[in-house]
Structures are given as C-alpha cells and as structure tokens.
Tab-separated table of C-alpha atoms in Angstrom:
chain	number	residue	atom	x	y	z
A	1	MET	CA	66.067	33.259	27.402
A	2	THR	CA	66.914	36.692	27.169
A	3	LEU	CA	70.720	37.182	26.444
A	4	ASN	CA	72.408	39.401	29.851
A	5	ASP	CA	73.632	42.393	28.309
A	6	ASP	CA	75.850	43.315	30.910
A	7	SER	CA	77.258	39.857	31.656
A	8	PHE	CA	77.406	39.738	27.073
A	9	THR	CA	79.606	42.941	26.691
A	10	HIS	CA	81.488	42.172	30.190
A	11	TRP	CA	82.712	38.748	28.203
A	12	LYS	CA	82.897	41.695	25.299
A	13	ASN	CA	85.566	43.335	27.070
A	14	ARG	CA	87.738	41.793	28.196
A	15	GLU	CA	88.143	39.288	25.051
A	16	GLU	CA	88.972	42.281	23.666
A	17	ILE	CA	91.521	43.188	25.610
A	18	ALA	CA	93.183	40.027	26.184
A	19	GLU	CA	93.375	40.021	22.667
A	20	SER	CA	95.386	43.233	23.074
A	21	MET	CA	97.645	41.626	25.224
A	22	ILE	CA	98.915	38.528	22.962
A	23	PRO	CA	101.016	41.092	20.383
A	24	MET	CA	102.969	42.463	23.850
A	25	ILE	CA	103.596	38.943	25.632
A	26	GLY	CA	104.786	37.025	21.598
A	27	LYS	CA	107.560	40.305	21.433
A	28	LEU	CA	108.909	39.457	24.891
A	29	HIS	CA	108.962	36.012	23.816
A	30	ARG	CA	110.635	36.584	20.685
A	31	GLU	CA	112.701	39.422	21.238
A	32	ARG	CA	113.898	39.048	25.308
A	33	ASP	CA	113.891	35.401	25.644
A	34	VAL	CA	110.722	36.501	28.012
A	35	THR	CA	108.442	33.808	28.995
A	36	ILE	CA	105.067	35.616	30.635
A	37	LEU	CA	103.346	33.458	33.370
A	38	LEU	CA	99.893	34.018	35.036
A	39	HIS	CA	100.502	31.660	38.398
A	40	SER	CA	102.564	29.634	36.473
A	41	ARG	CA	100.615	29.538	33.800
A	42	SER	CA	102.595	30.297	30.649
A	43	LEU	CA	100.472	32.881	28.311
A	44	VAL	CA	102.969	32.014	25.152
A	45	ASN	CA	101.172	31.411	22.955
A	46	LYS	CA	97.672	30.949	24.007
A	47	SER	CA	94.405	31.992	22.475
A	48	VAL	CA	92.469	35.041	23.482
A	49	VAL	CA	89.961	31.954	25.581
A	50	SER	CA	93.079	30.872	26.784
A	51	ILE	CA	94.413	33.468	27.889
A	52	LEU	CA	90.656	34.488	30.045
A	53	LYS	CA	90.201	30.835	31.519
A	54	THR	CA	94.226	31.176	33.082
A	55	HIS	CA	93.027	34.250	34.725
A	56	ARG	CA	89.292	32.519	35.857
A	57	PHE	CA	91.541	29.605	37.871
A	58	ALA	CA	92.563	32.744	40.428
A	59	ARG	CA	88.865	31.888	41.516
A	60	GLN	CA	88.888	28.782	41.828
A	61	ILE	CA	91.605	28.944	43.995
A	62	ALA	CA	91.273	32.148	45.371
A	63	GLY	CA	87.789	32.929	46.160
A	64	GLU	CA	87.280	35.570	43.510
A	65	GLU	CA	88.486	36.139	38.869
A	66	LEU	CA	92.053	37.807	38.448
A	67	SER	CA	90.678	40.324	36.076
A	68	VAL	CA	92.670	40.919	32.237
A	69	THR	CA	92.507	44.607	33.487
A	70	GLU	CA	94.171	44.108	36.658
A	71	THR	CA	96.753	42.366	34.550
A	72	LEU	CA	97.475	44.354	31.962
A	73	PRO	CA	98.975	47.402	33.223
A	74	PHE	CA	101.561	44.671	34.246
A	75	LEU	CA	102.103	43.916	31.474
A	76	GLU	CA	102.479	46.727	29.495
A	77	ALA	CA	105.274	47.916	32.395
A	78	LEU	CA	106.833	44.924	31.308
A	79	THR	CA	107.235	46.727	27.979
A	80	THR	CA	108.821	49.102	28.804
A	81	LEU	CA	111.560	48.257	30.793
A	82	ASP	CA	115.014	46.589	29.525
A	83	LEU	CA	113.804	42.749	30.268
A	84	GLY	CA	116.979	40.122	29.360
A	85	PRO	CA	116.091	36.243	29.627
A	86	SER	CA	113.412	35.393	32.567
A	87	GLN	CA	110.307	34.386	33.294
A	88	ILE	CA	107.918	36.503	34.854
A	89	ASP	CA	104.783	35.735	36.416
A	90	ILE	CA	102.021	38.980	36.237
A	91	GLY	CA	99.605	36.518	38.547
A	92	ILE	CA	101.748	37.435	41.252
A	93	LEU	CA	102.935	41.033	40.226
A	94	ALA	CA	99.380	41.781	40.371
A	95	GLU	CA	98.518	40.247	43.278
A	96	ASN	CA	101.411	41.475	45.200
A	97	HIS	CA	100.680	45.620	44.234
A	98	ARG	CA	97.528	44.778	46.096
A	99	ALA	CA	99.134	44.141	48.972
A	100	ASP	CA	101.160	46.472	48.919
A	101	ASP	CA	100.869	49.709	50.968
A	102	ARG	CA	103.938	51.853	49.787
A	103	GLY	CA	100.868	54.016	47.443
A	104	LEU	CA	104.112	52.860	44.451
A	105	SER	CA	102.389	53.158	40.632
A	106	VAL	CA	102.497	49.584	38.895
A	107	LEU	CA	105.337	50.822	36.609
A	108	ASP	CA	107.421	51.532	39.295
A	109	PHE	CA	106.534	48.462	41.499
A	110	THR	CA	107.252	45.873	38.378
A	111	ALA	CA	110.598	47.648	37.785
A	112	GLU	CA	111.607	47.197	41.335
A	113	ALA	CA	110.367	43.709	41.845
A	114	VAL	CA	111.937	42.355	38.327
A	115	ALA	CA	114.535	44.456	39.014
A	116	GLY	CA	116.823	41.364	38.856
A	117	ALA	CA	116.060	41.065	35.282
A	118	THR	CA	116.924	44.413	34.055
A	119	GLY	CA	119.917	46.810	33.054
A	120	GLY	CA	122.901	45.652	34.741
A	121	ASN	CA	121.725	43.501	36.029
A	122	LYS	CA	120.674	41.495	33.431
A	123	ILE	CA	121.359	37.451	32.052
A	124	ASP	CA	122.670	37.063	28.571
A	125	ARG	CA	120.815	34.840	26.400
A	126	ARG	CA	121.667	31.666	25.969
A	127	GLU	CA	123.091	30.498	23.169
A	128	PRO	CA	120.244	26.739	21.453
A	129	ARG	CA	121.680	23.737	23.415
A	130	ASP	CA	121.111	20.304	21.112
A	131	VAL	CA	119.286	17.837	21.731
A	132	VAL	CA	118.867	14.313	21.665
A	133	LEU	CA	116.112	11.790	21.711
A	134	TYR	CA	116.888	8.522	22.280
A	135	GLY	CA	112.804	6.436	21.800
A	136	PHE	CA	110.139	8.246	20.071
A	137	GLY	CA	107.560	6.466	22.331
A	138	ARG	CA	104.997	8.690	24.562
A	139	ILE	CA	107.158	10.314	26.482
A	140	GLY	CA	109.656	10.724	23.828
A	141	ARG	CA	106.614	12.357	21.670
A	142	LEU	CA	106.072	14.289	24.380
A	143	VAL	CA	109.015	15.776	24.985
A	144	ALA	CA	109.397	16.226	21.807
A	145	ARG	CA	106.154	18.250	21.306
A	146	LEU	CA	107.290	20.188	24.571
A	147	LEU	CA	110.601	21.161	22.858
A	148	ILE	CA	109.637	22.635	20.066
A	149	GLU	CA	107.273	24.721	21.585
A	150	LYS	CA	109.883	26.317	23.232
A	151	THR	CA	111.843	26.919	20.628
A	152	GLY	CA	109.761	30.178	19.750
A	153	SER	CA	111.972	32.112	20.963
A	154	GLY	CA	115.198	31.021	19.011
A	155	ASN	CA	117.463	30.393	22.113
A	156	GLY	CA	117.215	27.584	24.894
A	157	LEU	CA	116.576	23.812	23.264
A	158	ARG	CA	116.571	22.739	20.463
A	159	LEU	CA	115.819	19.565	19.105
A	160	ARG	CA	118.268	18.123	16.829
A	161	ALA	CA	117.667	14.214	16.842
A	162	ILE	CA	115.183	11.380	17.143
A	163	VAL	CA	116.908	7.715	17.577
A	164	VAL	CA	115.075	4.747	16.553
A	165	ARG	CA	114.818	1.231	15.379
A	166	GLY	CA	114.155	1.258	12.049
A	167	GLY	CA	110.819	0.108	11.301
A	168	GLY	CA	109.881	-0.816	7.645
A	169	GLU	CA	108.403	0.555	5.012
A	170	GLN	CA	107.036	4.998	5.672
A	171	ASP	CA	109.049	4.821	8.990
A	172	LEU	CA	109.286	8.277	8.477
A	173	ILE	CA	105.609	9.009	7.991
A	174	LYS	CA	104.264	7.490	9.905
A	175	ARG	CA	106.592	8.690	13.017
A	176	ALA	CA	105.162	12.045	11.796
A	177	SER	CA	101.876	11.534	11.736
A	178	LEU	CA	102.118	9.940	15.237
A	179	LEU	CA	103.383	13.124	16.248
A	180	ARG	CA	100.698	15.054	14.379
A	181	ARG	CA	98.214	13.469	16.016
A	182	ASP	CA	97.811	11.727	19.818
A	183	SER	CA	94.217	10.104	20.793
A	184	VAL	CA	95.085	10.842	23.859
A	185	HIS	CA	96.566	14.389	24.228
A	186	GLY	CA	94.769	15.829	21.052
A	187	GLN	CA	96.984	17.088	17.537
A	188	PHE	CA	100.371	19.225	17.584
A	189	GLN	CA	99.810	22.695	17.798
A	190	GLY	CA	101.479	23.729	14.828
A	191	THR	CA	102.850	21.333	11.541
A	192	ILE	CA	104.981	19.175	10.776
A	193	THR	CA	106.530	17.978	7.511
A	194	VAL	CA	108.914	15.319	6.381
A	195	ASN	CA	111.436	15.112	4.312
A	196	GLU	CA	112.858	11.812	2.859
A	197	ALA	CA	115.090	12.725	1.127
A	198	ASN	CA	116.879	13.818	4.068
A	199	GLY	CA	115.092	11.740	6.501
A	200	THR	CA	114.520	14.602	9.132
A	201	ILE	CA	110.827	15.531	10.020
A	202	VAL	CA	110.551	19.717	10.086
A	203	ALA	CA	107.843	20.720	13.192
A	204	ASN	CA	107.277	24.356	13.221
A	205	GLY	CA	110.358	25.011	10.980
A	206	ASN	CA	112.751	22.848	13.666
A	207	GLU	CA	114.443	19.838	11.381
A	208	ILE	CA	115.161	16.448	13.296
A	209	LYS	CA	117.138	14.197	12.290
A	210	VAL	CA	115.873	10.612	12.351
A	211	ILE	CA	118.660	8.212	13.557
A	212	TYR	CA	118.100	4.593	13.047
A	213	ALA	CA	120.675	2.612	15.552
A	214	ASP	CA	120.055	-0.991	16.870
A	215	SER	CA	122.763	0.398	19.571
A	216	PRO	CA	123.886	3.250	20.894
A	217	ALA	CA	127.216	2.543	20.015
A	218	GLU	CA	126.843	2.915	16.416
A	219	ILE	CA	126.232	6.966	16.012
A	220	ASP	CA	128.260	9.567	16.205
A	221	TYR	CA	126.314	12.553	16.527
A	222	THR	CA	128.912	14.824	15.555
A	223	ALA	CA	128.436	13.786	11.589
A	224	TYR	CA	124.602	15.247	12.133
A	225	GLY	CA	125.483	18.396	13.106
A	226	VAL	CA	125.262	17.438	16.972
A	227	ASN	CA	127.412	18.935	19.495
A	228	HIS	CA	127.514	18.929	22.862
A	229	ALA	CA	123.880	18.009	23.230
A	230	ILE	CA	122.501	16.195	26.173
A	231	LEU	CA	120.263	13.360	25.102
A	232	ILE	CA	117.136	11.993	27.020
A	233	ASP	CA	116.792	8.283	26.906
A	234	ASN	CA	112.943	7.751	27.274
A	235	THR	CA	113.490	3.817	25.918
A	236	GLY	CA	114.357	2.806	29.557
A	237	LYS	CA	115.985	0.047	28.826
A	238	TRP	CA	119.283	1.455	30.662
A	239	ARG	CA	118.969	2.172	34.188
A	240	ASP	CA	122.626	2.003	35.451
A	241	ARG	CA	125.603	4.191	35.337
A	242	GLU	CA	127.247	1.652	33.086
A	243	GLY	CA	124.252	1.153	30.734
A	244	LEU	CA	123.573	4.755	30.616
A	245	SER	CA	126.958	5.879	29.413
A	246	GLN	CA	126.826	4.009	26.683
A	247	HIS	CA	125.505	7.193	25.074
A	248	LEU	CA	128.169	9.538	26.026
A	249	ARG	CA	129.298	9.596	22.550
A	250	PRO	CA	130.738	11.896	19.923
A	251	GLY	CA	128.349	14.996	20.394
A	252	ILE	CA	126.584	14.165	23.165
A	253	ASP	CA	127.664	15.417	27.204
A	254	LYS	CA	125.223	14.648	29.212
A	255	VAL	CA	122.253	11.927	29.378
A	256	VAL	CA	118.709	11.929	31.004
A	257	LEU	CA	116.842	9.154	31.635
A	258	THR	CA	113.362	9.280	32.555
A	259	ALA	CA	112.657	6.588	34.298
A	260	PRO	CA	114.099	5.490	37.812
A	261	GLY	CA	117.650	5.167	38.196
A	262	LYS	CA	119.922	2.090	39.629
A	263	GLY	CA	122.619	2.762	41.955
A	264	ASP	CA	124.561	5.556	42.272
A	265	VAL	CA	122.529	7.353	39.590
A	266	PRO	CA	121.241	10.688	41.109
A	267	ASN	CA	117.441	10.753	40.964
A	268	ILE	CA	116.225	14.187	40.328
A	269	VAL	CA	112.846	15.518	41.320
A	270	HIS	CA	112.310	19.179	39.515
A	271	GLY	CA	111.630	21.575	42.490
A	272	VAL	CA	112.655	19.427	45.373
A	273	ASN	CA	116.289	18.527	44.587
A	274	HIS	CA	117.759	19.459	41.298
A	275	ASP	CA	119.735	22.324	42.476
A	276	THR	CA	121.607	18.852	43.900
A	277	ILE	CA	123.692	18.143	40.027
A	278	LYS	CA	126.864	18.513	39.996
A	279	PRO	CA	128.037	20.584	37.217
A	280	ASP	CA	130.415	17.668	35.898
A	281	GLU	CA	127.296	15.211	36.339
A	282	GLN	CA	127.110	13.685	32.982
A	283	ILE	CA	124.667	11.131	33.832
A	284	LEU	CA	121.162	11.128	35.675
A	285	SER	CA	117.654	10.245	36.737
A	286	CYS	CA	114.342	11.661	36.280
A	287	ALA	CA	112.524	9.042	38.448
A	288	SER	CA	109.240	7.911	38.364
A	289	CYS	CA	106.077	10.348	37.273
A	290	THR	CA	104.796	8.876	40.326
A	291	THR	CA	107.976	9.670	42.073
A	292	ASN	CA	107.213	13.370	40.792
A	293	ALA	CA	103.918	13.066	42.279
A	294	ILE	CA	104.318	12.523	45.398
A	295	VAL	CA	107.522	13.930	46.303
A	296	PRO	CA	107.275	17.614	46.473
A	297	PRO	CA	103.462	17.470	48.784
A	298	LEU	CA	105.924	14.811	50.539
A	299	LYS	CA	108.246	17.667	50.516
A	300	ALA	CA	104.993	20.702	51.448
A	301	MET	CA	103.601	18.479	54.518
A	302	ASN	CA	106.615	17.803	55.800
A	303	ASP	CA	108.319	21.402	56.158
A	304	GLU	CA	105.361	22.677	57.994
A	305	TYR	CA	104.316	19.870	59.692
A	306	GLY	CA	106.933	17.190	59.915
A	307	VAL	CA	106.044	13.786	58.525
A	308	GLU	CA	106.704	10.413	60.879
A	309	ARG	CA	105.430	7.849	58.397
A	310	GLY	CA	103.410	7.523	54.792
A	311	HIS	CA	102.217	5.398	52.470
A	312	VAL	CA	101.573	5.445	49.062
A	313	GLU	CA	98.288	4.214	47.067
A	314	THR	CA	98.827	4.218	43.349
A	315	VAL	CA	95.845	3.819	41.195
A	316	HIS	CA	97.323	4.624	37.937
A	317	SER	CA	96.084	4.052	34.581
A	318	PHE	CA	97.441	1.724	31.937
A	319	THR	CA	101.218	1.951	29.885
A	320	ASN	CA	102.906	-0.326	27.041
A	321	ASP	CA	104.372	-2.016	29.505
A	322	GLN	CA	101.318	-3.756	29.933
A	323	ASN	CA	99.162	-6.601	27.201
A	324	LEU	CA	96.972	-5.297	24.947
A	325	LEU	CA	95.475	-9.076	25.257
A	326	ASP	CA	96.470	-11.477	27.664
A	327	ASN	CA	99.512	-12.724	26.828
A	328	TYR	CA	103.203	-14.065	28.632
A	329	HIS	CA	104.921	-11.553	30.129
A	330	LYS	CA	107.864	-11.789	32.882
A	331	ALA	CA	105.502	-9.852	35.999
A	332	ASP	CA	103.267	-11.821	37.704
A	333	ARG	CA	100.351	-9.834	36.457
A	334	ARG	CA	101.097	-7.052	34.074
A	335	GLY	CA	100.770	-9.657	31.083
A	336	ARG	CA	96.482	-9.748	31.796
A	337	SER	CA	94.622	-7.274	29.557
A	338	ALA	CA	94.851	-4.237	30.080
A	339	PRO	CA	91.868	-2.434	28.381
A	340	LEU	CA	90.096	-4.929	31.214
A	341	ASN	CA	91.705	-5.424	34.384
A	342	MET	CA	92.223	-3.772	37.227
A	343	VAL	CA	95.760	-5.154	37.682
A	344	ILE	CA	97.865	-5.220	41.230
A	345	THR	CA	102.039	-4.487	40.536
A	346	GLU	CA	104.282	-3.140	42.244
A	347	THR	CA	105.715	0.628	42.308
A	348	GLY	CA	109.382	2.173	43.211
A	349	ALA	CA	108.445	5.502	44.267
A	350	ALA	CA	108.044	4.758	47.304
A	351	SER	CA	111.525	3.956	47.968
A	352	ALA	CA	112.618	6.660	45.646
A	353	VAL	CA	112.249	9.579	47.573
A	354	ALA	CA	114.739	8.820	50.372
A	355	LYS	CA	116.858	9.931	46.824
A	356	ALA	CA	115.256	12.779	45.778
A	357	LEU	CA	114.087	14.037	49.675
A	358	PRO	CA	116.610	12.514	51.487
A	359	GLU	CA	115.885	14.916	54.509
A	360	LEU	CA	112.632	12.755	54.684
A	361	LYS	CA	113.833	10.303	57.474
A	362	ALA	CA	110.076	8.829	58.007
A	363	PRO	CA	109.059	5.790	55.660
A	364	ILE	CA	107.251	5.764	53.131
A	365	THR	CA	106.217	2.166	51.441
A	366	GLY	CA	103.688	1.573	48.819
A	367	SER	CA	101.904	-0.384	46.465
A	368	SER	CA	100.102	0.100	42.866
A	369	ILE	CA	96.583	-0.636	41.044
A	370	ARG	CA	96.675	-0.265	37.185
A	371	VAL	CA	93.439	0.070	36.326
A	372	PRO	CA	92.008	0.726	32.231
A	373	VAL	CA	92.435	4.213	31.508
A	374	PRO	CA	95.103	5.422	29.132
A	375	ASP	CA	96.223	8.014	30.924
A	376	VAL	CA	96.088	10.495	34.407
A	377	SER	CA	96.335	8.650	37.820
A	378	ILE	CA	96.201	9.506	40.928
A	379	ALA	CA	98.451	8.617	43.880
A	380	ILE	CA	96.823	8.467	47.963
A	381	LEU	CA	99.264	9.309	50.444
A	382	SER	CA	98.965	8.890	54.268
A	383	LEU	CA	100.286	10.487	56.437
A	384	ARG	CA	101.498	10.708	59.651
A	385	LEU	CA	101.818	14.468	60.794
A	386	GLY	CA	104.999	15.797	62.975
A	387	ARG	CA	101.668	17.541	64.629
A	388	GLU	CA	98.036	17.992	65.212
A	389	THR	CA	96.064	19.931	62.595
A	390	THR	CA	92.899	20.988	61.080
A	391	ARG	CA	91.901	20.000	57.467
A	392	GLU	CA	90.779	23.954	55.949
A	393	GLU	CA	94.551	24.120	58.205
A	394	VAL	CA	96.581	21.666	55.709
A	395	LEU	CA	94.260	23.241	52.408
A	396	ASP	CA	94.745	26.209	53.070
A	397	HIS	CA	99.093	25.590	53.137
A	398	LEU	CA	99.030	23.122	50.201
A	399	ARG	CA	96.745	26.075	48.555
A	400	ASP	CA	99.453	28.826	49.151
A	401	VAL	CA	101.978	26.602	48.053
A	402	SER	CA	100.698	25.793	44.704
A	403	LEU	CA	100.081	29.954	44.106
A	404	THR	CA	103.352	31.110	45.500
A	405	SER	CA	106.150	28.988	46.766
A	406	PRO	CA	108.726	27.683	44.758
A	407	LEU	CA	107.202	24.305	44.318
A	408	ARG	CA	103.991	26.146	42.155
A	409	ARG	CA	105.027	24.994	38.753
A	410	GLN	CA	105.165	21.122	40.701
A	411	ILE	CA	101.690	21.285	42.874
A	412	ASP	CA	98.173	22.268	41.574
A	413	PHE	CA	94.681	22.092	43.367
A	414	THR	CA	91.738	21.765	43.012
A	415	THR	CA	88.168	22.373	44.507
A	416	ALA	CA	86.345	21.467	40.987
A	417	PRO	CA	83.810	19.307	43.674
A	418	ASP	CA	83.182	17.482	40.666
A	419	ALA	CA	86.592	17.090	38.782
A	420	VAL	CA	87.647	12.945	37.305
A	421	SER	CA	90.512	12.127	36.221
A	422	MET	CA	90.141	13.559	32.256
A	423	ASP	CA	89.779	16.660	33.558
A	424	PHE	CA	93.417	16.658	34.102
A	425	ILE	CA	94.657	15.778	30.551
A	426	GLY	CA	97.524	18.377	29.351
A	427	SER	CA	98.453	19.343	33.269
A	428	ARG	CA	101.131	21.019	33.672
A	429	HIS	CA	102.625	19.782	36.695
A	430	ALA	CA	103.734	17.048	38.425
A	431	SER	CA	100.585	16.394	40.921
A	432	ILE	CA	97.718	18.050	41.917
A	433	VAL	CA	96.388	18.162	45.086
A	434	ASP	CA	92.092	17.152	45.164
A	435	ALA	CA	90.864	19.411	47.727
A	436	GLY	CA	87.758	17.829	47.695
A	437	ALA	CA	88.739	14.122	48.942
A	438	THR	CA	91.599	15.328	51.519
A	439	LYS	CA	90.714	14.227	54.617
A	440	VAL	CA	92.205	15.212	57.695
A	441	ASP	CA	92.246	14.073	61.804
A	442	GLY	CA	94.432	14.796	64.030
A	443	ASP	CA	97.947	13.729	63.440
A	444	ASN	CA	96.517	12.304	60.333
A	445	ALA	CA	96.468	13.352	56.958
A	446	ILE	CA	95.317	12.117	53.300
A	447	LEU	CA	95.899	13.762	50.458
A	448	TYR	CA	94.320	12.794	47.001
A	449	LEU	CA	97.381	13.586	44.012
A	450	TRP	CA	95.775	13.878	40.282
A	451	TYR	CA	98.789	13.424	37.423
A	452	ASP	CA	99.085	13.100	33.744
A	453	ASN	CA	101.338	10.728	34.523
A	454	GLU	CA	102.098	11.520	30.737
A	455	PHE	CA	102.591	14.944	30.036
A	456	GLY	CA	102.921	16.345	33.827
A	457	TYR	CA	105.389	14.015	33.838
A	458	SER	CA	107.576	15.245	31.048
A	459	CYS	CA	107.154	19.050	32.110
A	460	GLN	CA	109.236	18.019	34.691
A	461	VAL	CA	111.784	16.190	32.617
A	462	VAL	CA	112.182	18.849	30.722
A	463	ARG	CA	112.748	21.283	33.609
A	464	VAL	CA	115.370	19.074	34.485
A	465	VAL	CA	116.774	19.280	31.104
A	466	GLN	CA	116.551	23.005	30.759
A	467	HIS	CA	118.382	23.287	35.004
A	468	VAL	CA	121.275	20.895	33.506
A	469	SER	CA	121.809	22.619	29.866
A	470	GLY	CA	121.768	26.600	31.399
A	471	VAL	CA	119.213	27.715	30.575
A	472	GLU	CA	116.283	27.562	32.495
A	473	TYR	CA	115.941	31.609	33.434
A	474	PRO	CA	115.292	33.128	37.510
A	475	THR	CA	111.710	33.793	37.857
A	476	TYR	CA	110.267	36.940	38.631
A	477	PRO	CA	108.932	37.997	41.352
A	478	ALA	CA	111.434	35.543	43.146
A	479	THR	CA	109.971	33.145	45.723
A	480	SER	CA	111.156	32.708	49.457
A	481	VAL	CA	112.341	29.345	49.417
C-alpha cells in the first residue's frame, strides 16, 4: 500500500493551521473573555486534532467539510477588533460570509457581524460568581468539571465549595480521586491535588473547600468566604420550595435543583424557557435529563408543524437510584438488579413538558425502560403533527435548527448510519437527532433522540446557572428567534 502524498500533505497543512489557531483562541478567552465556537462547539482548550474533527463535523451535517483555511481568516479578524465578553461562532461567520453577495472583506464582514460586542457596545466583564455544590455524586462531579473548565478566563462562575456528608477515613482523598478519574467520562483534564490540612481540593488552580454537614441548617457559608453564591443541589432530597429554601443560608442567594421541581418551583430547560426566570426568583429547577432531551425538539417541531399529541418512550441507562443486585427498593421494580435487567419504570418528563413549554397544548404521555448501560439514553418521540409533511422536510428542518437556530446548543444532529449509544458519551447537547432512524408518514413523525443523560444534562445545568448569575454572554452572529 502506498501513501497518498497529496492527502498526507493536505493533512499536515491543516494541522499547521489548526496549531496556529490555538494561541489566538486562548488569548481571546483569557484576556477578553471571548469564547470561540464552531457550530456551537467551543474551541477553547482544544487540541489540534479536536479542532480539525470539529471542522469535519460540518461535513456530516451539510455534505461538505468546513476547512480551517476558511475559518482562520475570521479568527484572525477577531483578534484585531476591540472585543468585549462574548461567544463568537466562526463557523457561522464563514458560512454567512459565503452566502453574502455584497463583496465585503472578511474583516469588514466580521466587524459588522459582531458589532454588538465591540467598542462602545461591548458589555463589561462580570465579577466571578461563587458557586456551591450540595452533593457530589454523578451530576455533582460532572458539574464540577464543567465549572472548573469554564474558569480559565478568571471570570464567570467560580466553584468555591462542595457540601457532603462525612465518609470516614481518607474521605477527602477518595472524593478527589472520584473527580480525577471517571469510569464513563474518563480522566479529568488537568491537575488535582488535595490539601488535607485545609480541607480543600485544588483543581486547575481552583481551591475548593469541602464542607461536611448532615443538613443545610448547619452551615454558614460566609465563614468559608462564600458570598452571594448560587447553590446547586445535586441530591434531589428536597424538590419543593419549602425544602429547598433550607439552603438559603448566609452566603447563598439562589438555589438550583438538578431534578424536577415540585409545586410552584419553576422547571427550566435552557434554550427554551430560561428567559422566563424572574430576576428575584431564588429557587428553580433544571427539570430532568429526559425533559431537557425532549422539550427542545418538541419546540422545534411545534413551531414548524404544530403538535396535536405525542408519546415519549425513553430507553434509559441505569442510575444510582437502582440496586446493583436484587434488594429492597421503595419502587416496585427498581429493586431488581440494574446491570442484569431491563426495568419498566415511570418518567415524569412528559408531565414536565407543560411547565417548560406552556405554549404546547398537546397532551404528551410517557413511559420508560431502564436498561443495562451506564450512560447515554434514547427518547423515542412519537408525534401527531398539525399538518402533513415528509421525512426529508423534517430532517432538513431539524438539521437547520441544530446549526443556525437559538436551539443549536440544545439540539445536535447525526447522519452516521452506524451510530450507537457509546458514540454520544460526552455530548454537550441536550439531545441528538438520529437522522437515519427518523420516520415520517403524513402527519405522523417518530424522532429518535440520543442524549448523554449525565454530561449533556450537566451542560444544561451550567447554562442555567450562567444565565441566572449574569455571566452568560451574548453569542454572535445573532440568530433569529
């Protein structure tokens, strides 16, 4: 077999270009609090190969690869502008410029597209906002990873403390080890050290105090230097306003629950109804992973076609709520061994839709089956639409939504014919439309929606926390609502 020298030379050239992009991306992030995106995927702290793979992603969606030779000029143009804190998508910049017929130079077009983030229009850099994690299980540790990742610019959210129940000898070391290594999500990207004398974990320079407590009532967070913080409750122990209000202790301003809220607690799906959060709201919920997976596609379909009724069946990976081997459980079937059985159970996601998407008047029913995989689930969404359509039209619509709409951080799209659940571990989207499995017959549509019920959901949680903290910066180029 002979090596195709032209292909290899082309690859090496693209590697060199991607390598040149890394310091520009890093400098914009550190010095100006600007996050560079490519079709909603962050390029901050990415390797050469990761940058090239992200560019190749456009081929899967649009039929042709987006080359670094096309996006580099836009990145170079951004480095010359007086930018303020923002997120800027160079993939959309390149595609919009290609479609523009005014003959503008790359610099002039870029300056126009990001004018809201430059000069007198730019917003001030926000002061860091303290965050406390109450509970440090599957979601808590992934949210911690994301918060640590996002403190690179020195602004935004700052993880200050973790609250856990005491676990005995070497508790701190063991919790740090669980943060450092994860059987599903791999190694932590960075360094972690433990200071047992101070009771802290230091992750990528972030000093995180570990507080041991059996209830919220025991803690005065100001004693640990925590002020005006957002507390993220990952335990799910309390889900109503009365229970969650226990967290509103000295040093805590707001409480975000990583489970469906009950009663009058707002259930928020970022990208869909996060703009409805009242400034003075102190307690809110990020709903469930399944609610986050189905509500954005439901909105996309309802906006375009109307939805008369629907049913969601989730095939869900097992969770810590189930037993490793058969044992007592308060639920009827969850006591049976999770790694050995498919377990029929209930899901509250269908009923939660009404809270997150009140304009959808259609009845949505739902059920769930837990299956023996550790992560990534799939929601099968069966819809009766308001008008007849075709499979091609639906796929074109959802593809466009995933690329250019305000829901592009929530909805991803795959055309891979051999995609399976493991392929979506680490996805930062709330759900991924499987094009090959989509079925449409007249006014009936069936969508297959993959979702990383751990990491994708954690990303949604962090987006909500960024929004309520005031450190969610605008994205350019702007998309139409």
